[in-house]
Structures are given as structure tokens and as C-alpha cells.
Amino acid sequence: MPEATATYVSPSYVAPNQAPNQLEVQPVAVPEKSKQSFSPRMGSSNNERTPQEQRIRKIAYGVSAFVVVCVAIGLIASSLKKVESTEFGLQYNIHAKELDDAAKSGGLFLGPPGYEFVKFPSTFITVALDDRICVSNDGLLVTFSVTFQYQMTELNLVPAIEKYRDFHKWADIVEQAGLSAVHHSCAEFQVTEFQSKRGIIQDKMLDNLKLKLEGDEERNEEGVNAVAVSLQLRYVGLPKAYNDAVAEKQSSEEEIAVAIAQRRQETTKANTELLRAKEQARRILDTARNEAEVLLTEARLEAEQKLFAFEKEADALVQVKESLGYTTEGVLAYLSNMLLAETRNLAVTTEEPARLGRKELL
């Protein structure tokens, strides 16, 4: 067949002031593409492949299948996430930036590829505030150690994540809120009350902790989306100067108490000695009175006896005088002779003139 020739007509540029009928058309010859002939031998060569080519083709298919399987496994692995039984988790699609509001716990969960869980502990969380310093109501520095427990609930998961993004930031905020609650509690008590009202202070700290963590609409407290469980005031350290003053005061009070006790003891001892002396004086006085009464009784009896004897002797002398007719001098001479007669070994010394006998008077 003869070769066909196509002609392409290209328009030339027309100026704005040129009339349309003046448009010139210049024909340009375009050569026709050559036709490719296919022989039967060439078609048979495409359908027939060598063993090496078939082996390469199989390897390519195997590699492709392996890649597909690996990609599938990777997608499945990235779509499966585990949540422990002690955790709460919310699904977060990192591509769509969407957060699921249904809490998951204790299991293996399937989601869109590449998603992740925002996890929070479901158990009690303990915070230890050791060797911290607060200011009492009277302006003194007080060292304290406090431990408190709090918990995350399912209702607080979404607002906590929206505010604080993850557990660690939320836990830091909760710790600072707890520290603030303790500081507010310290400022409500005098330093002397930290020893006498420790239980009351601990309860007040727990109340303020609940207010800071859980919030209160009436008091316009927003809270930090946590539930306060308990609080323990483990240590209270008062200022050294205050402790020294208290120790000195206690020492003085103890010394005063000892002095008062010694005074009471000495007073009791003196009163005992006084009572003993009074009792002894009473006994001596009673003994003297008894002895005096005995002596008086004996003297009276002896006087009565002697008086009776003298009366009898006087009666006898009167009878002798009357019966013998003696005079008074004669009776005296008789008595002298009787006395001298009854006395043995009598030595008498007299001076001149002396009259020893009364014989002439009888």
C-alpha cells in the first residue's frame, strides 16, 4: 500500500488590528507513523519463557506474597492493643485525632491501624510528701510528712485526658493539688495545736484534699478530676527554737512540780512529826497525871495510915498517962527511954551540961 501523508494546518498569529479575512493558513506536511508488522514467530516467542524467567517470576510472586503477609501482620499487630486489668484505657485514633469515650479494661482490643490507648491506673495511687515545710497560723515553719491515696474513675477519664493529655501530667497536677491542700490546712492551726490536735489536723487535711481533687460547685472549686481516698499525717516537726522553749518550759514545770511535791512531802513529814510529838506529849502528860494521882493516892493513904497510927499512939499515951498518973514531961521521958531501949549501938555525943536521962522526971 502507498504511504499516506497527512497535512497539518497551523494558524498564524493575527494582530489585534488585523482583519479576520487576512488570516493566513500555511499547510505543513506531517509524516505518517510507520506500521509495525507482527510475524507469527514473534508472538510465539512472547508466550514461551525460559525456566530461569519462570523461576524469577515465581520468586517475585513469593516476595510479593510475603510482603503482603508482613504488611497484613503489621496492620493487625498495630490494630491490637492490650489493657491490663489494673488500668483504664481510652482508644485514641492518631490519624483522625479522635478519642473514644468508652473506657476499656482488662483485655486485648482491636481498633484502626496505628491507634493507641491513653491509659490510667484503675487502682489506688499513693503519693508520699516527705519532709515538706508549711507555715502555721502564727507564722512558724512546720516540717511534715504526709501520705495520701487517690483514684481515677471512668467518669473522670475523658475530662482528665482533655485537660492533661496523659497520666503523668495529670498525676503531677494531682500531687501539687494535694500539697496545696496540706498547706492550706497548716495555715488554719496554731503551732501548739500540732501536738494536741494532730487527729483533727489530719481530718482537716483530708477534707481540703477532697475539695482540691474532687472540686465543689458551691465553693467554685473545679478540682482535678480525681477522687481522694485517704490521708495519713505521718510526721510533724516543730521549729528547733520552739522545741527548745517547750523543753525548757516542761523542764521548769517538772522542777516546779517536784518542788511542790517535795514541799507537800516535807509538810506531811512535819505534820507527822508534830502529831507524833503531840501524841508523845499527851502520853507523857497522861503518864504524869496517872503517876501524880498514884503518888497523891499513896501519900494520902500513907498520911491517913500515919495519922491513924499517931491517933492510936496518942490514945495509948493518954491512957498510959491517965492510968499511971504521969505528967506530960513524964510521958516524954518514958518515950525517950523506950526509944533508947529499942536502938542498938547508939552513940551519943553531948556537951556539958547535958541530961541524958529523965529518970527524975518519972
PDB file of N, CA and C in Angstrom, residues 104-139:
ATOM      1  N   LYS A 104     -11.957   1.081  78.462  1.00  0.00           N
ATOM      2  CA  LYS A 104     -11.642  -0.337  78.323  1.00  0.00           C
ATOM      3  C   LYS A 104     -10.752  -0.744  79.487  1.00  0.00           C
ATOM      4  N   SER A 105     -10.879  -2.024  79.890  1.00  0.00           N
ATOM      5  CA  SER A 105     -10.058  -2.523  80.985  1.00  0.00           C
ATOM      6  C   SER A 105      -9.973  -4.036  80.898  1.00  0.00           C
ATOM      7  N   GLY A 106      -8.758  -4.561  81.115  1.00  0.00           N
ATOM      8  CA  GLY A 106      -8.554  -5.997  81.214  1.00  0.00           C
ATOM      9  C   GLY A 106      -8.850  -6.779  79.961  1.00  0.00           C
ATOM     10  N   GLY A 107      -8.051  -6.610  78.883  1.00  0.00           N
ATOM     11  CA  GLY A 107      -8.282  -7.391  77.683  1.00  0.00           C
ATOM     12  C   GLY A 107      -7.455  -6.914  76.510  1.00  0.00           C
ATOM     13  N   LEU A 108      -7.638  -7.621  75.354  1.00  0.00           N
ATOM     14  CA  LEU A 108      -6.974  -7.288  74.099  1.00  0.00           C
ATOM     15  C   LEU A 108      -8.034  -6.736  73.150  1.00  0.00           C
ATOM     16  N   PHE A 109      -7.800  -5.543  72.630  1.00  0.00           N
ATOM     17  CA  PHE A 109      -8.832  -4.845  71.873  1.00  0.00           C
ATOM     18  C   PHE A 109      -8.320  -4.497  70.475  1.00  0.00           C
ATOM     19  N   LEU A 110      -9.262  -4.539  69.504  1.00  0.00           N
ATOM     20  CA  LEU A 110      -8.969  -4.264  68.098  1.00  0.00           C
ATOM     21  C   LEU A 110      -9.485  -2.878  67.733  1.00  0.00           C
ATOM     22  N   GLY A 111      -8.656  -2.163  66.967  1.00  0.00           N
ATOM     23  CA  GLY A 111      -9.033  -0.826  66.553  1.00  0.00           C
ATOM     24  C   GLY A 111      -8.443  -0.492  65.208  1.00  0.00           C
ATOM     25  N   PRO A 112      -8.572   0.733  64.775  1.00  0.00           N
ATOM     26  CA  PRO A 112      -7.984   1.140  63.491  1.00  0.00           C
ATOM     27  C   PRO A 112      -6.465   1.056  63.540  1.00  0.00           C
ATOM     28  N   PRO A 113      -5.820   0.780  62.414  1.00  0.00           N
ATOM     29  CA  PRO A 113      -4.356   0.646  62.411  1.00  0.00           C
ATOM     30  C   PRO A 113      -3.669   1.895  62.953  1.00  0.00           C
ATOM     31  N   GLY A 114      -2.690   1.641  63.801  1.00  0.00           N
ATOM     32  CA  GLY A 114      -1.908   2.737  64.345  1.00  0.00           C
ATOM     33  C   GLY A 114      -2.536   3.464  65.508  1.00  0.00           C
ATOM     34  N   TYR A 115      -3.668   2.981  66.018  1.00  0.00           N
ATOM     35  CA  TYR A 115      -4.281   3.682  67.153  1.00  0.00           C
ATOM     36  C   TYR A 115      -3.521   3.332  68.433  1.00  0.00           C
ATOM     37  N   GLU A 116      -3.804   4.039  69.498  1.00  0.00           N
ATOM     38  CA  GLU A 116      -3.160   3.781  70.784  1.00  0.00           C
ATOM     39  C   GLU A 116      -4.156   4.023  71.908  1.00  0.00           C
ATOM     40  N   PHE A 117      -3.797   3.474  73.095  1.00  0.00           N
ATOM     41  CA  PHE A 117      -4.617   3.652  74.290  1.00  0.00           C
ATOM     42  C   PHE A 117      -3.993   4.722  75.175  1.00  0.00           C
ATOM     43  N   VAL A 118      -4.813   5.614  75.667  1.00  0.00           N
ATOM     44  CA  VAL A 118      -4.403   6.537  76.726  1.00  0.00           C
ATOM     45  C   VAL A 118      -4.789   5.875  78.044  1.00  0.00           C
ATOM     46  N   LYS A 119      -3.773   5.442  78.806  1.00  0.00           N
ATOM     47  CA  LYS A 119      -4.013   4.579  79.961  1.00  0.00           C
ATOM     48  C   LYS A 119      -3.862   5.345  81.275  1.00  0.00           C
ATOM     49  N   PHE A 120      -4.720   4.960  82.231  1.00  0.00           N
ATOM     50  CA  PHE A 120      -4.669   5.471  83.598  1.00  0.00           C
ATOM     51  C   PHE A 120      -4.825   4.289  84.547  1.00  0.00           C
ATOM     52  N   PRO A 121      -4.149   4.289  85.704  1.00  0.00           N
ATOM     53  CA  PRO A 121      -4.360   3.208  86.675  1.00  0.00           C
ATOM     54  C   PRO A 121      -5.784   3.246  87.224  1.00  0.00           C
ATOM     55  N   SER A 122      -6.355   2.056  87.386  1.00  0.00           N
ATOM     56  CA  SER A 122      -7.690   1.964  87.987  1.00  0.00           C
ATOM     57  C   SER A 122      -7.622   1.684  89.480  1.00  0.00           C
ATOM     58  N   THR A 123      -6.429   1.388  90.010  1.00  0.00           N
ATOM     59  CA  THR A 123      -6.252   1.113  91.433  1.00  0.00           C
ATOM     60  C   THR A 123      -5.911   2.403  92.179  1.00  0.00           C
ATOM     61  N   PHE A 124      -5.775   2.266  93.515  1.00  0.00           N
ATOM     62  CA  PHE A 124      -5.408   3.420  94.330  1.00  0.00           C
ATOM     63  C   PHE A 124      -3.980   3.850  93.995  1.00  0.00           C
ATOM     64  N   ILE A 125      -3.788   5.151  93.929  1.00  0.00           N
ATOM     65  CA  ILE A 125      -2.471   5.732  93.668  1.00  0.00           C
ATOM     66  C   ILE A 125      -2.013   6.438  94.939  1.00  0.00           C
ATOM     67  N   THR A 126      -0.795   6.130  95.394  1.00  0.00           N
ATOM     68  CA  THR A 126      -0.269   6.673  96.642  1.00  0.00           C
ATOM     69  C   THR A 126       0.786   7.728  96.346  1.00  0.00           C
ATOM     70  N   VAL A 127       0.687   8.845  97.041  1.00  0.00           N
ATOM     71  CA  VAL A 127       1.653   9.940  96.922  1.00  0.00           C
ATOM     72  C   VAL A 127       2.239  10.198  98.307  1.00  0.00           C
ATOM     73  N   ALA A 128       3.560  10.226  98.400  1.00  0.00           N
ATOM     74  CA  ALA A 128       4.249  10.489  99.666  1.00  0.00           C
ATOM     75  C   ALA A 128       4.909  11.860  99.594  1.00  0.00           C
ATOM     76  N   LEU A 129       4.495  12.747 100.468  1.00  0.00           N
ATOM     77  CA  LEU A 129       5.092  14.080 100.589  1.00  0.00           C
ATOM     78  C   LEU A 129       5.965  14.071 101.835  1.00  0.00           C
ATOM     79  N   ASP A 130       7.266  13.838 101.662  1.00  0.00           N
ATOM     80  CA  ASP A 130       8.184  13.662 102.782  1.00  0.00           C
ATOM     81  C   ASP A 130       8.997  14.933 103.015  1.00  0.00           C
ATOM     82  N   ASP A 131       9.144  15.261 104.303  1.00  0.00           N
ATOM     83  CA  ASP A 131       9.995  16.379 104.734  1.00  0.00           C
ATOM     84  C   ASP A 131       9.647  17.672 103.999  1.00  0.00           C
ATOM     85  N   ARG A 132       8.382  17.983 103.948  1.00  0.00           N
ATOM     86  CA  ARG A 132       7.926  19.253 103.372  1.00  0.00           C
ATOM     87  C   ARG A 132       7.738  20.278 104.488  1.00  0.00           C
ATOM     88  N   ILE A 133       7.666  21.541 104.123  1.00  0.00           N
ATOM     89  CA  ILE A 133       7.557  22.632 105.096  1.00  0.00           C
ATOM     90  C   ILE A 133       6.313  23.454 104.784  1.00  0.00           C
ATOM     91  N   CYS A 134       5.539  23.731 105.835  1.00  0.00           N
ATOM     92  CA  CYS A 134       4.384  24.612 105.710  1.00  0.00           C
ATOM     93  C   CYS A 134       4.451  25.673 106.807  1.00  0.00           C
ATOM     94  N   VAL A 135       3.573  26.651 106.721  1.00  0.00           N
ATOM     95  CA  VAL A 135       3.553  27.773 107.665  1.00  0.00           C
ATOM     96  C   VAL A 135       2.281  27.684 108.495  1.00  0.00           C
ATOM     97  N   SER A 136       2.449  27.728 109.823  1.00  0.00           N
ATOM     98  CA  SER A 136       1.297  27.658 110.714  1.00  0.00           C
ATOM     99  C   SER A 136       0.570  28.992 110.750  1.00  0.00           C
ATOM    100  N   ASN A 137      -0.546  29.020 111.463  1.00  0.00           N
ATOM    101  CA  ASN A 137      -1.358  30.229 111.543  1.00  0.00           C
ATOM    102  C   ASN A 137      -0.628  31.364 112.236  1.00  0.00           C
ATOM    103  N   ASP A 138       0.295  31.035 113.160  1.00  0.00           N
ATOM    104  CA  ASP A 138       1.061  32.063 113.853  1.00  0.00           C
ATOM    105  C   ASP A 138       2.419  32.320 113.207  1.00  0.00           C
ATOM    106  N   GLY A 139       2.625  31.848 111.970  1.00  0.00           N
ATOM    107  CA  GLY A 139       3.800  32.230 111.192  1.00  0.00           C
ATOM    108  C   GLY A 139       5.042  31.410 111.420  1.00  0.00           C
TER     109      GLY A 139
END
